[in-house]
RNA sequence: GGGGACGUAGGUUAGCUUGGUAGACUGCCAGCCUCGGGCGCUGGAGAUCGUGGGUUCAAGUCCCACCGUCCCCA
């Protein structure tokens, strides 16, 4: 039975047509679709399941930091949003405004939240009175709205996006700064260990920091097309918001102090990063730890009731064995699709492990297991299959991170002269010495399109080297790249 | 900010130059077939040709306006 090539899978190559490949993967894997309004997307159940899986992971880790979840409204009065001037100026160009209620014009325009600092801290100023109220640590799972006029991409650049924003209040500067770094560490660990995406963490430059923050820490990853993607940020707000918003407390000494604050967030960009990093020409490929379905069982049988029953009961047995080991498993019992169809379908969706069970396997008390990320196929005995599959999933997780690390390392360059610098921009992370002058940063951006993505931890000081742009005394060695 | 392209069925599109019955593939529905890599056969439904106006006996096709989308470059 000869197969014809039918173009229902992905038709663009990741290698040669990255942008098209990405959009097709998102749509054909049924993760998301375009909404009727430009710049907005609709998350479909398979996409939302990934988000829920990320939420679970983060909630677990946030809880260990003493962070609890809350919920904030989407509308913010203009007067509040404008209270911290720099912050407002930074966000104003991309704010959506609600100007009417029915037919009547509102007195105070309402912003659809571009971020919630101003709203959260208005509330915090009521809730924080005493040193006993501190630290206050609340995280909000919600969406933020920022009007994107430039070309949008599902998950990477959309006018509304799912994210979490955490907001903490502390009695001391030291404690707040510790929090900033603790959250950055959680982001780094989660992205590397769960999403199998290697990151570089460090500080943003003055020019690229969050508007209103004293400084911004971030994790950055390099994508296969040579562009950098910001994966998460953690801001030290110092007292920049506590002062205008009156977040203050009476300390043990009965003296009133302004509090020290932090905010931090990751968005569904992580889903985009996961697709770009691990996907291939067959579609999505998910790291086992965040995959909503870790193993899919595909039963194989002829149109013969007895054979079907045998295979299906073997499949159920395997499913139970895996479930009892905590493996998230799904049996694809669709009668109207052929095994070949199902193989392609699950590969497109990125399920890490496929388990085939046919008459031959029932006979030999075994299954055929196929790994999504490298296509490796092996026969496994039904006996003790649960623990064995768990082991395989761990191996896959490790191998995916390893492969991504190698890829990223091959796209990270050290350069010491400007010609080479220009050449590398747009092809990966470019590490180069910088004098610290914003003018150099700006002209580099103008001349190459690259910006400082992050100044890695431990690289803040640079002695004896000269700035890649002006030849002046070097101050640090940032990572430059074009970004999303 | 500048430049380029495109809107025809759920999706991908042919037809437009030279005006005259909107066609294909895929998907969908029904039935048959069978299933270890998108299998085959038969039948069926599905299109205000982006919107509005104009020219014409006749407009998917020509003209004008509008709306929308995508791509590239600062």
Short mmCIF file of N, CA, C and O in Angstrom, two decimals, chain A residues 49-170:
data_model
loop_
_atom_site.label_atom_id
_atom_site.label_comp_id
_atom_site.label_asym_id
_atom_site.label_seq_id
_atom_site.Cartn_x
_atom_site.Cartn_y
_atom_site.Cartn_z
N UNK A 49 -3.36 23.55 27.91
CA UNK A 49 -2.88 22.48 28.79
C UNK A 49 -1.40 22.70 29.12
O UNK A 49 -0.97 22.44 30.25
N UNK A 50 -0.65 23.20 28.17
CA UNK A 50 0.77 23.46 28.43
C UNK A 50 0.90 24.59 29.45
O UNK A 50 1.71 24.53 30.37
N UNK A 51 0.07 25.60 29.27
CA UNK A 51 0.09 26.72 30.20
C UNK A 51 -0.27 26.26 31.62
O UNK A 51 0.38 26.63 32.60
N UNK A 52 -1.28 25.41 31.70
CA UNK A 52 -1.68 24.89 33.02
C UNK A 52 -0.55 24.09 33.66
O UNK A 52 -0.33 24.15 34.86
N UNK A 53 0.14 23.37 32.82
CA UNK A 53 1.26 22.57 33.31
C UNK A 53 2.37 23.50 33.85
O UNK A 53 2.96 23.23 34.91
N UNK A 54 2.62 24.60 33.15
CA UNK A 54 3.61 25.57 33.62
C UNK A 54 3.14 26.23 34.93
O UNK A 54 3.93 26.43 35.85
N UNK A 55 1.86 26.53 34.99
CA UNK A 55 1.32 27.15 36.20
C UNK A 55 1.56 26.26 37.40
O UNK A 55 1.97 26.73 38.47
N UNK A 56 1.30 24.97 37.22
CA UNK A 56 1.48 24.02 38.31
C UNK A 56 2.92 24.03 38.81
O UNK A 56 3.20 24.08 40.00
N UNK A 57 3.83 23.97 37.83
CA UNK A 57 5.25 23.97 38.15
C UNK A 57 5.66 25.22 38.92
O UNK A 57 6.33 25.15 39.94
N UNK A 58 5.22 26.36 38.41
CA UNK A 58 5.61 27.61 39.07
C UNK A 58 4.93 27.76 40.43
O UNK A 58 5.56 28.20 41.39
N UNK A 59 3.67 27.40 40.52
CA UNK A 59 2.97 27.52 41.79
C UNK A 59 3.69 26.75 42.89
O UNK A 59 3.80 27.22 44.02
N UNK A 60 4.16 25.57 42.53
CA UNK A 60 4.87 24.75 43.50
C UNK A 60 6.11 25.48 44.01
O UNK A 60 6.38 25.54 45.20
N UNK A 61 6.83 26.07 43.08
CA UNK A 61 8.07 26.74 43.47
C UNK A 61 7.82 28.08 44.16
O UNK A 61 8.55 28.46 45.08
N UNK A 62 6.81 28.79 43.70
CA UNK A 62 6.48 30.06 44.35
C UNK A 62 6.08 29.82 45.80
O UNK A 62 6.46 30.57 46.71
N UNK A 63 5.30 28.77 46.01
CA UNK A 63 4.81 28.47 47.35
C UNK A 63 5.98 28.28 48.31
O UNK A 63 5.93 28.69 49.47
N UNK A 64 7.03 27.66 47.84
CA UNK A 64 8.21 27.44 48.68
C UNK A 64 8.86 28.75 49.09
O UNK A 64 9.58 28.82 50.07
N UNK A 65 8.60 29.82 48.31
CA UNK A 65 9.11 31.15 48.65
C UNK A 65 8.10 31.93 49.49
O UNK A 65 8.29 33.12 49.73
N UNK A 66 7.02 31.27 49.87
CA UNK A 66 6.01 31.96 50.67
C UNK A 66 5.11 32.87 49.86
O UNK A 66 4.48 33.78 50.40
N UNK A 67 5.03 32.61 48.55
CA UNK A 67 4.19 33.43 47.69
C UNK A 67 2.82 32.77 47.53
O UNK A 67 2.74 31.57 47.32
N UNK A 68 1.76 33.58 47.67
CA UNK A 68 0.41 33.06 47.44
C UNK A 68 -0.21 33.78 46.25
O UNK A 68 0.23 34.85 45.86
N UNK A 69 -1.27 33.17 45.69
CA UNK A 69 -1.90 33.74 44.52
C UNK A 69 -3.09 34.63 44.86
O UNK A 69 -3.82 34.35 45.80
N UNK A 70 -3.28 35.67 44.06
CA UNK A 70 -4.43 36.55 44.20
C UNK A 70 -4.97 36.89 42.82
O UNK A 70 -4.50 36.33 41.82
N UNK A 71 -5.93 37.78 42.77
CA UNK A 71 -6.44 38.19 41.46
C UNK A 71 -6.79 39.67 41.44
O UNK A 71 -7.38 40.18 42.40
N UNK A 72 -6.42 40.33 40.36
CA UNK A 72 -6.63 41.78 40.22
C UNK A 72 -7.55 42.08 39.06
O UNK A 72 -7.58 41.33 38.08
N UNK A 73 -8.30 43.19 39.13
CA UNK A 73 -9.14 43.57 38.00
C UNK A 73 -8.30 44.05 36.80
O UNK A 73 -7.13 44.36 36.94
N UNK A 74 -8.93 44.09 35.65
CA UNK A 74 -8.22 44.41 34.41
C UNK A 74 -8.18 45.93 34.13
O UNK A 74 -7.38 46.39 33.35
N UNK A 75 -9.07 46.68 34.79
CA UNK A 75 -9.14 48.13 34.53
C UNK A 75 -8.39 48.94 35.58
O UNK A 75 -8.54 48.71 36.78
N UNK A 76 -7.60 49.87 35.10
CA UNK A 76 -6.83 50.73 35.99
C UNK A 76 -7.11 52.18 35.64
O UNK A 76 -6.94 52.59 34.49
N UNK A 77 -7.57 53.00 36.61
CA UNK A 77 -7.84 54.40 36.30
C UNK A 77 -6.57 55.14 35.90
O UNK A 77 -5.49 54.88 36.43
N UNK A 78 -6.71 56.07 34.97
CA UNK A 78 -5.56 56.81 34.45
C UNK A 78 -4.78 57.49 35.57
O UNK A 78 -3.55 57.54 35.55
N UNK A 79 -5.52 58.01 36.53
CA UNK A 79 -4.86 58.74 37.61
C UNK A 79 -3.86 57.86 38.37
O UNK A 79 -2.80 58.31 38.78
N UNK A 80 -4.22 56.59 38.52
CA UNK A 80 -3.31 55.67 39.21
C UNK A 80 -2.12 55.33 38.34
O UNK A 80 -0.99 55.31 38.79
N UNK A 81 -2.41 55.04 37.08
CA UNK A 81 -1.36 54.61 36.17
C UNK A 81 -0.30 55.70 36.03
O UNK A 81 0.87 55.43 35.82
N UNK A 82 -0.76 56.96 36.14
CA UNK A 82 0.16 58.07 35.93
C UNK A 82 0.93 58.50 37.17
O UNK A 82 1.73 59.42 37.11
N UNK A 83 0.69 57.81 38.28
CA UNK A 83 1.27 58.31 39.52
C UNK A 83 2.80 58.21 39.56
O UNK A 83 3.46 59.05 40.15
N UNK A 84 3.34 57.15 38.96
CA UNK A 84 4.80 57.07 38.86
C UNK A 84 5.14 57.49 37.43
O UNK A 84 4.84 56.79 36.48
N UNK A 85 5.80 58.64 37.29
CA UNK A 85 5.91 59.29 35.98
C UNK A 85 6.68 58.50 34.93
O UNK A 85 6.22 58.34 33.80
N UNK A 86 7.86 58.01 35.31
CA UNK A 86 8.69 57.27 34.36
C UNK A 86 7.95 56.04 33.86
O UNK A 86 7.96 55.71 32.69
N UNK A 87 7.36 55.37 34.81
CA UNK A 87 6.63 54.14 34.55
C UNK A 87 5.52 54.42 33.52
O UNK A 87 5.38 53.73 32.51
N UNK A 88 4.78 55.49 33.77
CA UNK A 88 3.67 55.84 32.89
C UNK A 88 4.16 56.19 31.49
O UNK A 88 3.63 55.72 30.49
N UNK A 89 5.21 56.99 31.45
CA UNK A 89 5.76 57.40 30.15
C UNK A 89 6.21 56.18 29.34
O UNK A 89 6.04 56.13 28.13
N UNK A 90 6.75 55.20 30.04
CA UNK A 90 7.23 54.01 29.37
C UNK A 90 6.11 53.19 28.76
O UNK A 90 6.25 52.64 27.67
N UNK A 91 5.01 53.11 29.46
CA UNK A 91 3.93 52.24 28.99
C UNK A 91 2.88 52.94 28.15
O UNK A 91 2.20 52.31 27.34
N UNK A 92 2.76 54.24 28.32
CA UNK A 92 1.68 54.97 27.68
C UNK A 92 1.46 54.68 26.19
O UNK A 92 0.32 54.49 25.77
N UNK A 93 2.54 54.61 25.38
CA UNK A 93 2.32 54.41 23.94
C UNK A 93 1.57 53.13 23.60
O UNK A 93 0.98 53.01 22.53
N UNK A 94 1.60 52.15 24.49
CA UNK A 94 0.97 50.88 24.13
C UNK A 94 -0.24 50.54 25.00
O UNK A 94 -0.70 49.40 25.01
N UNK A 95 -0.77 51.52 25.68
CA UNK A 95 -1.93 51.27 26.54
C UNK A 95 -3.23 51.34 25.73
O UNK A 95 -3.42 52.23 24.91
N UNK A 96 -4.10 50.37 25.96
CA UNK A 96 -5.47 50.44 25.43
C UNK A 96 -6.31 51.19 26.45
O UNK A 96 -6.25 50.90 27.65
N UNK A 97 -7.11 52.14 25.98
CA UNK A 97 -7.92 52.92 26.90
C UNK A 97 -9.39 52.62 26.73
O UNK A 97 -9.90 52.54 25.61
N UNK A 98 -10.09 52.50 27.85
CA UNK A 98 -11.54 52.42 27.83
C UNK A 98 -12.05 53.82 28.13
O UNK A 98 -11.72 54.40 29.16
N UNK A 99 -12.80 54.38 27.18
CA UNK A 99 -13.22 55.78 27.31
C UNK A 99 -14.71 55.92 27.54
O UNK A 99 -15.18 56.99 27.91
N UNK A 100 -15.46 54.85 27.28
CA UNK A 100 -16.91 54.96 27.40
C UNK A 100 -17.49 53.85 28.25
O UNK A 100 -16.98 52.74 28.28
N UNK A 101 -18.60 54.17 28.87
CA UNK A 101 -19.42 53.18 29.52
C UNK A 101 -20.77 53.28 28.83
O UNK A 101 -21.48 54.27 29.01
N UNK A 102 -21.07 52.30 27.98
CA UNK A 102 -22.26 52.45 27.14
C UNK A 102 -22.06 53.66 26.25
O UNK A 102 -21.04 53.76 25.58
N UNK A 103 -22.99 54.57 26.29
CA UNK A 103 -22.88 55.74 25.43
C UNK A 103 -22.25 56.95 26.12
O UNK A 103 -21.93 57.94 25.48
N UNK A 104 -22.11 56.84 27.44
CA UNK A 104 -21.60 58.02 28.13
C UNK A 104 -20.09 57.95 28.32
O UNK A 104 -19.54 56.88 28.61
N UNK A 105 -19.48 59.10 28.17
CA UNK A 105 -18.03 59.17 28.28
C UNK A 105 -17.62 59.11 29.75
O UNK A 105 -18.28 59.69 30.61
N UNK A 106 -16.54 58.38 30.01
CA UNK A 106 -16.05 58.27 31.38
C UNK A 106 -15.27 59.52 31.75
O UNK A 106 -14.59 60.11 30.91
N UNK A 107 -15.33 59.92 32.99
CA UNK A 107 -14.56 61.08 33.45
C UNK A 107 -13.08 60.76 33.45
O UNK A 107 -12.28 61.42 32.80
N UNK A 108 -12.72 59.71 34.16
CA UNK A 108 -11.35 59.25 34.24
C UNK A 108 -11.25 58.06 33.28
O UNK A 108 -11.95 57.07 33.46
N UNK A 109 -10.39 58.19 32.28
CA UNK A 109 -10.22 57.05 31.36
C UNK A 109 -9.72 55.84 32.14
O UNK A 109 -9.02 55.98 33.15
N UNK A 110 -10.06 54.66 31.65
CA UNK A 110 -9.59 53.44 32.30
C UNK A 110 -8.65 52.70 31.36
O UNK A 110 -8.96 52.50 30.19
N UNK A 111 -7.51 52.31 31.89
CA UNK A 111 -6.54 51.56 31.09
C UNK A 111 -6.81 50.07 31.24
O UNK A 111 -7.17 49.60 32.32
N UNK A 112 -6.65 49.35 30.13
CA UNK A 112 -6.61 47.89 30.23
C UNK A 112 -5.18 47.58 30.67
O UNK A 112 -4.24 47.96 29.98
N UNK A 113 -5.03 46.90 31.80
CA UNK A 113 -3.71 46.84 32.44
C UNK A 113 -2.59 46.40 31.49
O UNK A 113 -2.66 45.33 30.88
N UNK A 114 -1.56 47.23 31.41
CA UNK A 114 -0.36 46.81 30.70
C UNK A 114 0.56 46.07 31.66
O UNK A 114 1.43 45.30 31.26
N UNK A 115 0.35 46.27 32.95
CA UNK A 115 1.04 45.63 34.06
C UNK A 115 0.37 46.21 35.30
O UNK A 115 -0.26 47.26 35.22
N UNK A 116 0.50 45.54 36.44
CA UNK A 116 -0.37 45.90 37.56
C UNK A 116 0.28 46.60 38.74
O UNK A 116 -0.36 46.76 39.78
N UNK A 117 1.53 47.02 38.59
CA UNK A 117 2.21 47.64 39.74
C UNK A 117 1.33 48.68 40.41
O UNK A 117 1.13 48.67 41.63
N UNK A 118 0.82 49.60 39.60
CA UNK A 118 0.10 50.75 40.19
C UNK A 118 -1.16 50.32 40.94
O UNK A 118 -1.46 50.84 42.01
N UNK A 119 -1.85 49.37 40.36
CA UNK A 119 -3.07 48.88 40.99
C UNK A 119 -2.76 48.06 42.25
O UNK A 119 -3.34 48.27 43.32
N UNK A 120 -1.79 47.16 42.11
CA UNK A 120 -1.44 46.30 43.24
C UNK A 120 -0.95 47.15 44.41
O UNK A 120 -1.33 46.91 45.56
N UNK A 121 -0.17 48.17 44.13
CA UNK A 121 0.45 48.92 45.22
C UNK A 121 -0.53 49.88 45.88
O UNK A 121 -0.37 50.24 47.04
N UNK A 122 -1.57 50.25 45.13
CA UNK A 122 -2.65 51.01 45.75
C UNK A 122 -3.29 50.16 46.84
O UNK A 122 -3.58 50.64 47.94
N UNK A 123 -3.47 48.90 46.53
CA UNK A 123 -4.04 47.99 47.51
C UNK A 123 -3.04 47.71 48.63
O UNK A 123 -3.39 47.70 49.81
N UNK A 124 -1.79 47.51 48.25
CA UNK A 124 -0.76 47.19 49.23
C UNK A 124 -0.64 48.30 50.28
O UNK A 124 -0.34 48.04 51.44
N UNK A 125 -0.85 49.54 49.85
CA UNK A 125 -0.69 50.63 50.81
C UNK A 125 -1.74 50.53 51.92
O UNK A 125 -1.52 50.99 53.03
N UNK A 126 -2.87 49.91 51.60
CA UNK A 126 -3.87 49.69 52.64
C UNK A 126 -3.51 48.50 53.51
O UNK A 126 -3.78 48.48 54.70
N UNK A 127 -2.95 47.50 52.87
CA UNK A 127 -2.72 46.24 53.58
C UNK A 127 -1.44 46.23 54.42
O UNK A 127 -1.27 45.40 55.29
N UNK A 128 -0.53 47.12 54.06
CA UNK A 128 0.73 47.15 54.80
C UNK A 128 0.71 48.34 55.76
O UNK A 128 0.64 49.50 55.33
N UNK A 129 0.73 48.04 57.05
CA UNK A 129 0.71 49.09 58.07
C UNK A 129 1.86 48.90 59.05
O UNK A 129 2.45 49.87 59.52
N UNK A 130 2.14 47.66 59.33
CA UNK A 130 3.10 47.33 60.38
C UNK A 130 4.19 46.41 59.84
O UNK A 130 4.00 45.74 58.82
N UNK A 131 5.29 46.35 60.55
CA UNK A 131 6.35 45.39 60.18
C UNK A 131 5.81 43.97 60.25
O UNK A 131 6.31 43.09 59.58
N UNK A 132 4.73 43.79 61.04
CA UNK A 132 4.13 42.46 61.15
C UNK A 132 3.44 42.03 59.85
O UNK A 132 3.17 40.86 59.64
N UNK A 133 3.12 43.00 59.00
CA UNK A 133 2.45 42.67 57.72
C UNK A 133 3.46 42.25 56.65
O UNK A 133 3.07 41.88 55.54
N UNK A 134 4.74 42.31 57.00
CA UNK A 134 5.77 42.04 56.00
C UNK A 134 6.52 40.74 56.30
O UNK A 134 6.61 40.36 57.47
N UNK A 135 7.09 40.11 55.30
CA UNK A 135 6.95 40.47 53.90
C UNK A 135 5.58 40.10 53.35
O UNK A 135 4.95 39.17 53.86
N UNK A 136 5.16 40.82 52.35
CA UNK A 136 3.90 40.53 51.66
C UNK A 136 4.27 40.02 50.27
O UNK A 136 4.97 40.71 49.52
N UNK A 137 3.82 38.82 49.94
CA UNK A 137 4.22 38.23 48.65
C UNK A 137 3.00 37.66 47.95
O UNK A 137 2.47 36.63 48.37
N UNK A 138 2.55 38.33 46.90
CA UNK A 138 1.39 37.84 46.17
C UNK A 138 1.72 37.73 44.68
O UNK A 138 2.39 38.59 44.12
N UNK A 139 1.26 36.65 44.10
CA UNK A 139 1.42 36.46 42.66
C UNK A 139 0.05 36.49 41.99
O UNK A 139 -0.93 36.02 42.56
N UNK A 140 -0.01 37.06 40.79
CA UNK A 140 -1.27 37.14 40.06
C UNK A 140 -1.12 36.46 38.70
O UNK A 140 -0.28 36.84 37.90
N UNK A 141 -1.96 35.47 38.46
CA UNK A 141 -2.02 34.86 37.12
C UNK A 141 -3.10 35.63 36.38
O UNK A 141 -4.26 35.61 36.77
N UNK A 142 -2.73 36.31 35.33
CA UNK A 142 -3.73 37.07 34.58
C UNK A 142 -3.23 37.34 33.17
O UNK A 142 -2.35 36.62 32.69
N UNK A 143 -3.81 38.33 32.52
CA UNK A 143 -3.27 38.72 31.23
C UNK A 143 -2.89 40.19 31.30
O UNK A 143 -3.38 40.93 32.15
N UNK A 144 -2.01 40.59 30.43
CA UNK A 144 -1.66 42.00 30.31
C UNK A 144 -1.93 42.40 28.87
O UNK A 144 -1.87 41.58 27.96
N UNK A 145 -2.27 43.69 28.69
CA UNK A 145 -2.58 44.16 27.34
C UNK A 145 -1.64 45.28 26.95
O UNK A 145 -1.52 46.30 27.65
N UNK A 146 -0.94 45.07 25.85
CA UNK A 146 -0.06 46.10 25.33
C UNK A 146 -0.24 46.09 23.82
O UNK A 146 0.03 45.11 23.16
N UNK A 147 -0.71 47.21 23.32
CA UNK A 147 -1.02 47.30 21.89
C UNK A 147 0.25 47.11 21.06
O UNK A 147 1.21 47.84 21.22
N UNK A 148 0.22 46.12 20.21
CA UNK A 148 1.36 45.86 19.33
C UNK A 148 1.00 46.26 17.91
O UNK A 148 0.11 45.70 17.29
N UNK A 149 1.71 47.26 17.39
CA UNK A 149 1.41 47.70 16.04
C UNK A 149 2.28 46.94 15.05
O UNK A 149 1.87 46.60 13.96
N UNK A 150 3.49 46.64 15.50
CA UNK A 150 4.41 45.89 14.65
C UNK A 150 3.88 44.48 14.45
O UNK A 150 2.98 44.02 15.11
N UNK A 151 4.50 43.77 13.51
CA UNK A 151 4.09 42.40 13.21
C UNK A 151 4.02 41.57 14.48
O UNK A 151 4.91 41.61 15.31
N UNK A 152 2.96 40.83 14.63
CA UNK A 152 2.78 40.01 15.81
C UNK A 152 3.05 38.54 15.48
O UNK A 152 2.96 38.13 14.34
N UNK A 153 3.40 37.79 16.51
CA UNK A 153 3.65 36.35 16.37
C UNK A 153 3.00 35.65 17.55
O UNK A 153 3.16 36.09 18.68
N UNK A 154 2.29 34.55 17.29
CA UNK A 154 1.65 33.84 18.39
C UNK A 154 2.65 33.56 19.52
O UNK A 154 3.77 33.12 19.26
N UNK A 155 2.25 33.83 20.72
CA UNK A 155 3.02 33.61 21.95
C UNK A 155 4.20 34.57 22.15
O UNK A 155 4.63 34.79 23.26
N UNK A 156 4.76 35.11 21.08
CA UNK A 156 5.98 35.91 21.22
C UNK A 156 5.67 37.39 21.30
O UNK A 156 6.29 38.13 22.04
N UNK A 157 4.74 37.82 20.49
CA UNK A 157 4.40 39.23 20.47
C UNK A 157 2.93 39.35 20.11
O UNK A 157 2.55 39.26 18.95
N UNK A 158 2.11 39.50 21.14
CA UNK A 158 0.68 39.65 20.93
C UNK A 158 0.18 40.79 21.81
O UNK A 158 0.83 41.13 22.79
N UNK A 159 -0.94 41.36 21.44
CA UNK A 159 -1.42 42.52 22.18
C UNK A 159 -2.01 42.17 23.54
O UNK A 159 -2.12 43.01 24.40
N UNK A 160 -2.41 40.93 23.71
CA UNK A 160 -2.79 40.47 25.04
C UNK A 160 -2.03 39.18 25.27
O UNK A 160 -1.92 38.35 24.37
N UNK A 161 -1.47 39.05 26.45
CA UNK A 161 -0.74 37.81 26.71
C UNK A 161 -0.99 37.31 28.13
O UNK A 161 -1.23 38.07 29.06
N UNK A 162 -0.96 35.98 28.26
CA UNK A 162 -1.07 35.34 29.56
C UNK A 162 0.27 35.44 30.25
O UNK A 162 1.31 35.23 29.63
N UNK A 163 0.25 35.74 31.54
CA UNK A 163 1.50 35.77 32.30
C UNK A 163 1.19 35.63 33.77
O UNK A 163 0.02 35.50 34.18
N UNK A 164 2.23 35.65 34.56
CA UNK A 164 2.06 35.82 36.00
C UNK A 164 2.88 37.02 36.35
O UNK A 164 3.95 37.25 35.79
N UNK A 165 2.36 37.82 37.29
CA UNK A 165 3.16 38.92 37.82
C UNK A 165 3.15 38.80 39.33
O UNK A 165 2.09 38.76 39.95
N UNK A 166 4.33 38.72 39.89
CA UNK A 166 4.45 38.62 41.34
C UNK A 166 4.88 39.97 41.89
O UNK A 166 5.65 40.69 41.27
N UNK A 167 4.32 40.34 43.03
CA UNK A 167 4.64 41.63 43.64
C UNK A 167 4.90 41.43 45.13
O UNK A 167 4.01 40.98 45.85
N UNK A 168 6.09 41.75 45.56
CA UNK A 168 6.42 41.56 46.97
C UNK A 168 6.81 42.88 47.63
O UNK A 168 7.27 43.81 46.98
N UNK A 169 6.61 42.90 48.93
CA UNK A 169 6.94 44.07 49.75
C UNK A 169 7.79 43.62 50.92
O UNK A 169 7.47 42.62 51.57
N UNK A 170 8.86 44.36 51.19
CA UNK A 170 9.79 43.97 52.24
C UNK A 170 10.16 45.15 53.12
O UNK A 170 10.08 46.30 52.71
#
